């Protein structure tokens, strides 16, 4: 659909699609993304958020199709990460640098730190309102969802929640609304949650409860990335509730890498053991899967089984990379076990267990080490570990 698009009376989506992006600061994306920004016309014309710096001209061109950018009276910055403020100074230069910028206290600090200059900041917090003619904008601070400055803006009369990164998806398509793409958007939303918000799941739980208490009527949720939630608002809120609860799931994930196939053979035997108990299992080789896809599977799995050969007295570097990434996103409620082959020193399993300990995962076995190439008896032990993991997982899920 042609942009800009009027999504409610006098409310326009004026952001930009980044069709070609495949790497968003280390998060792999397969279908581009969008940087959504919103122009709301009224007694005061208001712009909510801007876009990545390189799309500034396109944003201004989109706005110019509706009004002269100089007619913008106020900018609201829901979030200061550069994909939403990268073109802020260009916009301010165009509309008039004296115009007010509404943002949270931390938003002001961040914008000043990014650009090393002052603007006409109007600091707002939860419960504050901006009334302009027949429009009312309420602000809800959402600290650490996912930055300290993050906030939502709620346009009362249209019941639109401008939710910044929350409920977003890295997806760039022709669609504007959820009903145009249907369930196919959910994997994008899920991967987005796993990579951006999983770390902050307790805060997501608290926010969902706070917003429920506010009894907000919500006709549409407009995140800063991807499609807008209109027909399936309950679906995405329920999904956030589920993902943020991090309840154990009856699925096991084998993350591994291998030098000469020995660790891979061990992993496959463990996976067969898991399956023999009718528990779902998936194997992900760390050189075949991107870390941002692996964390999405970690989020959906109750058991994380990591395998690594020993290389230079340590964990194989790619496995280490993935575990570091997983650790940063703090998945909860996982059981864990390690395995790996080695030639002469064999430290990898010990270090894998240390990583699990650091992640507060429940290690259910000391782990299996096999020197050089596993033989049948070794693979039988691996199979038995798979059975043990599956049984432990079923027990945990039934609690
Ligand atoms: Fe889409 Fe946190 O930026």
CSV table of C-alpha atoms and ligand atoms in Angstrom, one decimal:
chain,number,residue,atom,x,y,z
A,1,UNK,CA,0.0,0.0,0.0
A,2,UNK,CA,1.3,3.5,-0.9
A,3,UNK,CA,2.8,5.4,2.0
A,4,UNK,CA,2.0,7.6,3.8
A,5,UNK,CA,-1.2,6.1,4.8
A,6,UNK,CA,-4.0,7.5,7.0
A,7,UNK,CA,-4.6,5.0,9.7
A,8,UNK,CA,-7.3,7.0,11.6
A,9,UNK,CA,-8.9,10.4,10.9
A,10,UNK,CA,-6.0,12.8,10.7
A,11,UNK,CA,-3.5,10.2,11.9
A,12,UNK,CA,-0.9,9.2,9.3
A,13,UNK,CA,1.8,6.6,9.2
A,14,UNK,CA,4.7,8.5,7.7
A,15,UNK,CA,7.7,6.2,8.4
A,16,UNK,CA,9.9,4.4,6.0
A,17,UNK,CA,10.5,0.8,5.0
A,18,UNK,CA,14.1,-0.5,4.9
A,19,UNK,CA,13.6,-3.4,2.5
A,20,UNK,CA,17.3,-4.4,2.2
A,21,UNK,CA,18.3,-4.5,5.9
A,22,UNK,CA,19.5,-8.0,6.9
A,23,UNK,CA,21.5,-7.2,10.1
A,24,UNK,CA,20.0,-5.1,12.8
A,25,UNK,CA,22.9,-4.6,15.2
A,26,UNK,CA,23.7,-8.3,15.1
A,27,UNK,CA,20.1,-9.5,14.9
A,28,UNK,CA,19.5,-11.3,11.6
A,29,UNK,CA,16.4,-10.2,9.7
A,30,UNK,CA,15.2,-11.8,6.6
A,31,UNK,CA,12.5,-9.5,5.3
A,32,UNK,CA,13.8,-6.0,6.0
A,33,UNK,CA,12.2,-3.8,8.6
A,34,UNK,CA,10.4,-0.5,8.9
A,35,UNK,CA,10.9,2.6,11.1
A,36,UNK,CA,7.4,3.8,11.8
A,37,UNK,CA,6.7,7.4,12.5
A,38,UNK,CA,3.3,9.1,12.9
A,39,UNK,CA,1.9,12.5,12.0
A,40,UNK,CA,-1.2,13.6,13.9
A,41,UNK,CA,-3.0,16.6,12.6
A,42,UNK,CA,-5.0,18.9,14.8
A,43,UNK,CA,-4.9,22.2,16.5
A,44,UNK,CA,-1.3,21.3,16.9
A,45,UNK,CA,0.4,19.0,14.4
A,46,UNK,CA,2.4,16.4,16.1
A,47,UNK,CA,5.1,14.0,14.9
A,48,UNK,CA,5.7,10.9,17.0
A,49,UNK,CA,9.2,9.5,16.5
A,50,UNK,CA,11.4,9.8,13.5
A,51,UNK,CA,13.5,7.3,11.5
A,52,UNK,CA,17.0,6.1,11.0
A,53,UNK,CA,19.3,8.8,9.7
A,54,UNK,CA,19.6,7.6,6.2
A,55,UNK,CA,15.9,7.8,5.7
A,56,UNK,CA,15.5,11.4,6.9
A,57,UNK,CA,14.8,12.7,3.3
A,58,UNK,CA,12.1,10.0,2.8
A,59,UNK,CA,10.4,10.8,6.1
A,60,UNK,CA,10.3,14.5,5.2
A,61,UNK,CA,9.0,13.7,1.8
A,62,UNK,CA,6.3,11.5,3.3
A,63,UNK,CA,5.3,14.3,5.7
A,64,UNK,CA,5.4,16.8,2.8
A,65,UNK,CA,2.7,14.9,1.0
A,66,UNK,CA,0.4,15.8,3.9
A,67,UNK,CA,1.6,19.1,5.2
A,68,UNK,CA,4.6,21.4,5.0
A,69,UNK,CA,7.0,20.0,7.6
A,70,UNK,CA,7.3,23.5,9.0
A,71,UNK,CA,3.6,23.2,10.2
A,72,UNK,CA,4.7,20.5,12.7
A,73,UNK,CA,4.3,22.1,16.1
A,74,UNK,CA,5.5,19.3,18.5
A,75,UNK,CA,7.6,16.2,18.3
A,76,UNK,CA,7.1,13.3,20.7
A,77,UNK,CA,10.1,11.0,21.1
A,78,UNK,CA,8.9,7.7,22.5
A,79,UNK,CA,12.4,6.1,22.3
A,80,UNK,CA,15.9,7.4,21.6
A,81,UNK,CA,17.6,4.5,19.9
A,82,UNK,CA,19.0,5.7,16.7
A,83,UNK,CA,16.6,3.9,14.5
A,84,UNK,CA,14.0,6.3,15.8
A,85,UNK,CA,16.0,9.5,16.5
A,86,UNK,CA,18.7,9.2,13.9
A,87,UNK,CA,16.9,11.9,11.8
A,88,UNK,CA,15.6,14.0,14.7
A,89,UNK,CA,18.0,16.8,14.2
A,90,UNK,CA,17.3,16.9,10.4
A,91,UNK,CA,13.6,17.1,11.2
A,92,UNK,CA,14.1,19.8,13.9
A,93,UNK,CA,16.2,21.8,11.5
A,94,UNK,CA,13.4,21.6,8.9
A,95,UNK,CA,10.5,22.3,11.3
A,96,UNK,CA,12.1,24.9,13.5
A,97,UNK,CA,14.6,24.0,16.2
A,98,UNK,CA,12.7,25.9,18.9
A,99,UNK,CA,9.7,23.5,18.6
A,100,UNK,CA,9.1,21.4,21.8
A,101,UNK,CA,10.3,17.8,22.0
A,102,UNK,CA,8.3,15.7,24.4
A,103,UNK,CA,10.2,12.8,25.9
A,104,UNK,CA,10.9,11.0,29.2
A,105,UNK,CA,13.6,12.3,31.6
A,106,UNK,CA,16.0,9.6,30.3
A,107,UNK,CA,14.9,10.5,26.8
A,108,UNK,CA,16.2,14.0,27.3
A,109,UNK,CA,19.4,12.7,28.7
A,110,UNK,CA,19.9,10.3,25.8
A,111,UNK,CA,19.1,12.7,23.1
A,112,UNK,CA,21.6,15.2,24.6
A,113,UNK,CA,24.2,12.5,24.9
A,114,UNK,CA,23.6,11.4,21.3
A,115,UNK,CA,23.7,14.8,19.7
A,116,UNK,CA,25.7,16.9,22.2
A,117,UNK,CA,23.2,19.8,22.1
A,118,UNK,CA,20.1,21.0,23.7
A,119,UNK,CA,16.6,21.1,22.3
A,120,UNK,CA,13.3,22.5,23.7
A,121,UNK,CA,12.7,19.4,25.8
A,122,UNK,CA,9.4,18.9,27.6
A,123,UNK,CA,9.9,16.1,30.1
A,124,UNK,CA,6.9,13.9,30.7
A,125,UNK,CA,6.2,10.8,32.7
A,126,UNK,CA,3.4,8.3,33.4
A,127,UNK,CA,0.1,10.0,33.9
A,128,UNK,CA,1.1,13.3,32.2
A,129,UNK,CA,-1.1,14.5,29.4
A,130,UNK,CA,-0.7,16.8,26.4
A,131,UNK,CA,-4.0,18.3,25.3
A,132,UNK,CA,-4.2,20.0,22.0
A,133,UNK,CA,-7.7,21.0,20.8
A,134,UNK,CA,-9.7,17.9,20.6
A,135,UNK,CA,-6.6,15.6,20.9
A,136,UNK,CA,-5.3,14.1,24.2
A,137,UNK,CA,-2.0,12.4,24.4
A,138,UNK,CA,-1.2,10.4,27.5
A,139,UNK,CA,2.3,9.2,28.3
A,140,UNK,CA,3.2,5.9,29.9
A,141,UNK,CA,6.9,5.4,30.8
A,142,UNK,CA,8.1,1.9,30.0
A,143,UNK,CA,11.6,2.0,31.5
A,144,UNK,CA,13.9,-0.8,30.2
A,145,UNK,CA,11.4,-1.9,27.7
A,146,UNK,CA,13.8,-1.9,26.3
A,147,UNK,CA,15.9,1.2,27.0
A,148,UNK,CA,15.7,3.5,30.1
A,149,UNK,CA,14.0,6.2,28.1
A,150,UNK,CA,11.3,4.1,26.5
A,151,UNK,CA,7.7,5.2,26.7
A,152,UNK,CA,4.3,4.7,25.1
A,153,UNK,CA,2.1,7.5,23.9
A,154,UNK,CA,-1.7,6.9,23.9
A,155,UNK,CA,-4.0,9.0,21.7
A,156,UNK,CA,-7.1,9.0,23.8
A,157,UNK,CA,-9.8,10.0,21.3
A,158,UNK,CA,-8.7,7.5,18.7
A,159,UNK,CA,-7.7,4.8,21.3
A,160,UNK,CA,-4.3,4.3,19.6
A,161,UNK,CA,-1.4,3.1,21.6
A,162,UNK,CA,1.9,4.2,20.0
A,163,UNK,CA,4.0,1.5,21.6
A,164,UNK,CA,7.6,2.3,20.5
A,165,UNK,CA,9.5,-1.0,20.1
A,166,UNK,CA,7.0,-3.1,22.1
A,167,UNK,CA,4.8,-5.3,19.9
A,168,UNK,CA,7.1,-4.6,17.0
A,169,UNK,CA,8.4,-7.0,14.3
A,170,UNK,CA,11.3,-6.6,12.0
A,171,UNK,CA,9.3,-7.0,8.9
A,172,UNK,CA,8.9,-5.0,5.8
A,173,UNK,CA,6.1,-5.7,3.5
A,174,UNK,CA,3.2,-4.1,1.6
A,175,UNK,CA,0.8,-4.7,4.5
A,176,UNK,CA,-0.1,-2.0,7.0
A,177,UNK,CA,-2.4,-4.0,9.4
A,178,UNK,CA,-2.3,-7.4,11.1
A,179,UNK,CA,-5.3,-8.7,9.2
A,180,UNK,CA,-3.6,-8.3,5.9
A,181,UNK,CA,-0.8,-10.8,6.8
A,182,UNK,CA,-2.5,-13.0,9.5
A,183,UNK,CA,-0.6,-15.5,11.6
A,184,UNK,CA,2.4,-15.2,9.3
A,185,UNK,CA,3.5,-12.1,11.3
A,186,UNK,CA,3.7,-14.1,14.5
A,187,UNK,CA,7.2,-15.6,13.9
A,188,UNK,CA,8.5,-12.1,13.3
A,189,UNK,CA,6.9,-10.8,16.5
A,190,UNK,CA,8.2,-13.8,18.4
A,191,UNK,CA,11.8,-13.4,17.2
A,192,UNK,CA,11.6,-9.7,17.9
A,193,UNK,CA,10.5,-10.5,21.5
A,194,UNK,CA,13.2,-13.1,22.0
A,195,UNK,CA,16.0,-10.8,20.8
A,196,UNK,CA,14.9,-7.5,22.1
A,197,UNK,CA,12.6,-8.0,25.1
A,198,UNK,CA,13.2,-11.5,26.6
A,199,UNK,CA,15.8,-10.0,29.0
A,200,UNK,CA,13.1,-7.7,30.4
A,201,UNK,CA,10.3,-10.3,30.7
A,202,UNK,CA,9.5,-9.5,34.4
A,203,UNK,CA,9.0,-5.9,33.4
A,204,UNK,CA,6.8,-7.0,30.5
A,205,UNK,CA,4.6,-8.9,33.0
A,206,UNK,CA,4.5,-5.8,35.3
A,207,UNK,CA,3.6,-3.6,32.4
A,208,UNK,CA,0.8,-5.8,31.1
A,209,UNK,CA,-0.7,-5.8,34.6
A,210,UNK,CA,-0.3,-2.0,34.9
A,211,UNK,CA,-1.9,-1.4,31.5
A,212,UNK,CA,-4.7,-3.8,32.4
A,213,UNK,CA,-5.4,-1.7,35.5
A,214,UNK,CA,-5.6,1.5,33.5
A,215,UNK,CA,-8.5,0.0,31.6
A,216,UNK,CA,-7.4,1.6,28.4
A,217,UNK,CA,-9.6,1.1,25.4
A,218,UNK,CA,-7.3,0.1,22.6
A,219,UNK,CA,-8.5,0.2,19.0
A,220,UNK,CA,-5.0,-0.1,17.5
A,221,UNK,CA,-1.4,-0.7,18.7
A,222,UNK,CA,1.1,1.0,16.5
A,223,UNK,CA,4.7,-0.1,17.2
A,224,UNK,CA,7.7,1.6,15.6
A,225,UNK,CA,8.5,-1.5,13.5
A,226,UNK,CA,6.3,-3.7,11.4
A,227,UNK,CA,2.6,-3.9,11.0
A,228,UNK,CA,-0.1,-2.3,13.2
A,229,UNK,CA,-2.3,-4.5,15.5
A,230,UNK,CA,-5.9,-3.8,14.9
A,231,UNK,CA,-7.9,-7.0,14.6
A,232,UNK,CA,-5.6,-9.2,16.6
A,233,UNK,CA,-4.7,-7.0,19.6
A,234,UNK,CA,-5.7,-9.8,22.0
A,235,UNK,CA,-3.5,-12.2,20.1
A,236,UNK,CA,-0.3,-10.1,20.4
A,237,UNK,CA,-1.0,-9.2,24.1
A,238,UNK,CA,-1.7,-12.9,24.9
A,239,UNK,CA,1.6,-13.8,23.1
A,240,UNK,CA,3.5,-11.2,25.2
A,241,UNK,CA,1.9,-12.6,28.3
A,242,UNK,CA,3.0,-16.1,27.4
A,243,UNK,CA,6.5,-15.3,26.2
A,244,UNK,CA,7.2,-13.1,29.3
A,245,UNK,CA,6.0,-15.8,31.7
A,246,UNK,CA,8.6,-18.1,30.4
A,247,UNK,CA,6.8,-21.2,31.6
A,248,UNK,CA,8.7,-24.4,30.8
A,249,UNK,CA,7.8,-26.0,27.5
A,250,UNK,CA,8.0,-29.7,26.5
A,251,UNK,CA,10.6,-29.1,23.8
A,252,UNK,CA,14.4,-29.6,23.9
A,253,UNK,CA,16.9,-27.8,21.9
A,254,UNK,CA,20.4,-29.1,21.0
A,255,UNK,CA,22.8,-26.3,20.2
A,256,UNK,CA,26.1,-27.7,19.0
A,257,UNK,CA,29.1,-27.4,16.7
A,258,UNK,CA,31.4,-30.0,15.6
A,259,UNK,CA,34.9,-30.3,14.1
A,260,UNK,CA,35.1,-33.9,12.8
A,261,UNK,CA,31.4,-35.0,13.3
A,262,UNK,CA,32.0,-36.7,16.7
A,263,UNK,CA,30.1,-34.0,18.7
A,264,UNK,CA,27.4,-34.0,16.0
A,265,UNK,CA,27.0,-37.8,16.4
A,266,UNK,CA,26.7,-37.4,20.1
A,267,UNK,CA,24.1,-34.6,19.7
A,268,UNK,CA,22.0,-36.7,17.3
A,269,UNK,CA,22.0,-39.6,19.8
A,270,UNK,CA,20.9,-37.3,22.6
A,271,UNK,CA,18.1,-36.0,20.3
A,272,UNK,CA,17.0,-39.5,19.5
A,273,UNK,CA,16.8,-40.2,23.3
A,274,UNK,CA,14.6,-37.1,23.8
A,275,UNK,CA,12.3,-38.1,20.9
A,276,UNK,CA,12.0,-41.6,22.3
A,277,UNK,CA,10.1,-40.0,25.1
A,278,UNK,CA,7.8,-38.2,22.7
A,279,UNK,CA,9.3,-34.8,23.6
A,280,UNK,CA,9.9,-32.5,20.6
A,281,UNK,CA,13.5,-31.8,19.8
A,282,UNK,CA,15.4,-29.5,17.5
A,283,UNK,CA,19.1,-29.5,16.6
A,284,UNK,CA,20.8,-26.2,15.7
A,285,UNK,CA,24.4,-26.1,14.5
A,286,UNK,CA,25.9,-22.8,15.6
A,287,UNK,CA,27.6,-22.3,12.2
A,288,UNK,CA,24.4,-23.0,10.3
A,289,UNK,CA,22.0,-20.9,12.4
A,290,UNK,CA,22.2,-17.3,13.4
A,291,UNK,CA,22.3,-16.6,17.1
A,292,UNK,CA,19.1,-14.6,16.9
A,293,UNK,CA,17.3,-17.6,15.5
A,294,UNK,CA,18.8,-19.8,18.2
A,295,UNK,CA,17.6,-17.6,21.0
A,296,UNK,CA,14.1,-17.7,19.6
A,297,UNK,CA,14.2,-21.5,19.9
A,298,UNK,CA,15.7,-21.2,23.4
A,299,UNK,CA,12.7,-19.1,24.4
A,300,UNK,CA,10.4,-21.9,23.2
A,301,UNK,CA,12.3,-24.8,24.7
A,302,UNK,CA,12.3,-26.1,28.2
A,303,UNK,CA,15.7,-27.8,27.9
A,304,UNK,CA,18.9,-26.4,26.4
A,305,UNK,CA,21.5,-29.0,25.6
A,306,UNK,CA,24.8,-27.6,24.4
A,307,UNK,CA,27.6,-29.5,22.7
A,308,UNK,CA,31.0,-28.4,21.8
A,309,UNK,CA,34.3,-30.0,20.8
A,310,UNK,CA,37.3,-28.8,22.8
A,311,UNK,CA,39.4,-26.5,20.8
A,312,UNK,CA,42.6,-25.0,22.3
A,313,UNK,CA,41.5,-26.1,25.8
A,314,UNK,CA,38.3,-24.2,25.4
A,315,UNK,CA,34.7,-24.1,24.0
A,316,UNK,CA,34.5,-23.9,20.2
A,317,UNK,CA,34.3,-20.2,19.5
A,318,UNK,CA,31.0,-20.2,17.6
A,319,UNK,CA,29.3,-22.1,20.4
A,320,UNK,CA,30.8,-19.6,22.9
A,321,UNK,CA,29.4,-16.7,20.9
A,322,UNK,CA,25.9,-18.1,20.9
A,323,UNK,CA,26.0,-18.9,24.6
A,324,UNK,CA,27.2,-15.3,25.4
A,325,UNK,CA,24.3,-14.0,23.4
A,326,UNK,CA,21.8,-16.3,25.2
A,327,UNK,CA,23.2,-15.4,28.6
A,328,UNK,CA,22.7,-11.7,27.9
A,329,UNK,CA,19.0,-12.3,27.1
A,330,UNK,CA,18.5,-14.2,30.4
A,331,UNK,CA,16.1,-17.0,29.5
A,332,UNK,CA,14.5,-18.5,32.6
A,333,UNK,CA,13.2,-21.9,33.7
A,334,UNK,CA,15.5,-24.1,31.6
A,335,UNK,CA,17.0,-27.4,32.4
A,336,UNK,CA,20.4,-28.0,30.8
A,337,UNK,CA,23.1,-30.5,29.9
A,338,UNK,CA,26.4,-30.5,28.1
A,339,UNK,CA,28.3,-32.8,25.9
A,340,UNK,CA,31.3,-32.8,23.5
A,341,UNK,CA,34.1,-34.8,22.1
A,342,UNK,CA,37.8,-34.0,22.6
A,343,UNK,CA,41.2,-35.1,21.6
A,344,UNK,CA,43.5,-34.8,24.7
A,345,UNK,CA,42.4,-32.2,27.2
A,346,UNK,CA,38.6,-32.0,27.0
A,347,UNK,CA,37.7,-28.8,28.9
A,348,UNK,CA,34.6,-27.8,26.8
A,349,UNK,CA,32.0,-29.6,28.9
A,350,UNK,CA,33.3,-28.1,32.1
A,351,UNK,CA,33.1,-24.6,30.6
A,352,UNK,CA,29.7,-25.3,29.1
A,353,UNK,CA,28.5,-26.2,32.6
A,354,UNK,CA,29.9,-22.9,33.9
A,355,UNK,CA,27.9,-21.0,31.3
A,356,UNK,CA,24.8,-22.9,32.4
A,357,UNK,CA,25.5,-22.0,36.0
A,358,UNK,CA,26.0,-18.4,35.1
A,359,UNK,CA,22.6,-18.5,33.4
A,360,UNK,CA,21.0,-20.2,36.5
A,361,UNK,CA,19.9,-23.1,34.4
A,362,UNK,CA,19.2,-26.4,36.2
A,363,UNK,CA,22.0,-28.7,35.2
A,364,UNK,CA,20.6,-32.2,35.3
A,365,UNK,CA,23.7,-34.2,34.5
A,366,UNK,CA,27.4,-33.6,34.7
A,367,UNK,CA,27.6,-34.0,31.0
A,368,UNK,CA,29.2,-36.4,28.6
A,369,UNK,CA,32.7,-36.3,27.2
A,370,UNK,CA,34.0,-38.7,24.5
A,371,UNK,CA,37.6,-38.9,23.4
A,372,UNK,CA,38.0,-38.7,19.7
A,373,UNK,CA,35.2,-40.7,18.0
A,374,UNK,CA,32.2,-42.1,19.8
A,375,UNK,CA,31.5,-45.8,19.6
A,376,UNK,CA,28.2,-47.5,20.1
A,377,UNK,CA,28.5,-47.6,23.9
A,378,UNK,CA,29.2,-43.9,24.0
A,379,UNK,CA,26.2,-43.1,21.8
A,380,UNK,CA,24.0,-45.3,24.0
A,381,UNK,CA,25.1,-43.2,26.9
A,382,UNK,CA,24.2,-40.1,24.9
A,383,UNK,CA,20.8,-41.6,24.1
A,384,UNK,CA,20.2,-42.3,27.8
A,385,UNK,CA,21.0,-38.7,28.5
A,386,UNK,CA,18.3,-37.6,26.0
A,387,UNK,CA,15.9,-39.9,27.8
A,388,UNK,CA,16.9,-38.4,31.2
A,389,UNK,CA,16.4,-34.9,29.9
A,390,UNK,CA,13.0,-35.7,28.4
A,391,UNK,CA,11.8,-37.2,31.6
A,392,UNK,CA,13.0,-34.3,33.7
A,393,UNK,CA,11.4,-31.9,31.3
A,394,UNK,CA,8.0,-33.7,31.4
A,395,UNK,CA,8.1,-33.7,35.2
A,396,UNK,CA,9.0,-30.0,35.3
A,397,UNK,CA,6.2,-29.1,32.9
A,398,UNK,CA,3.6,-31.0,34.9
A,399,UNK,CA,4.5,-29.2,38.1
B,1,LIG,FE1,13.7,0.1,17.4
B,1,LIG,FE2,15.1,0.2,20.5
B,1,LIG,O1,14.9,0.7,18.7
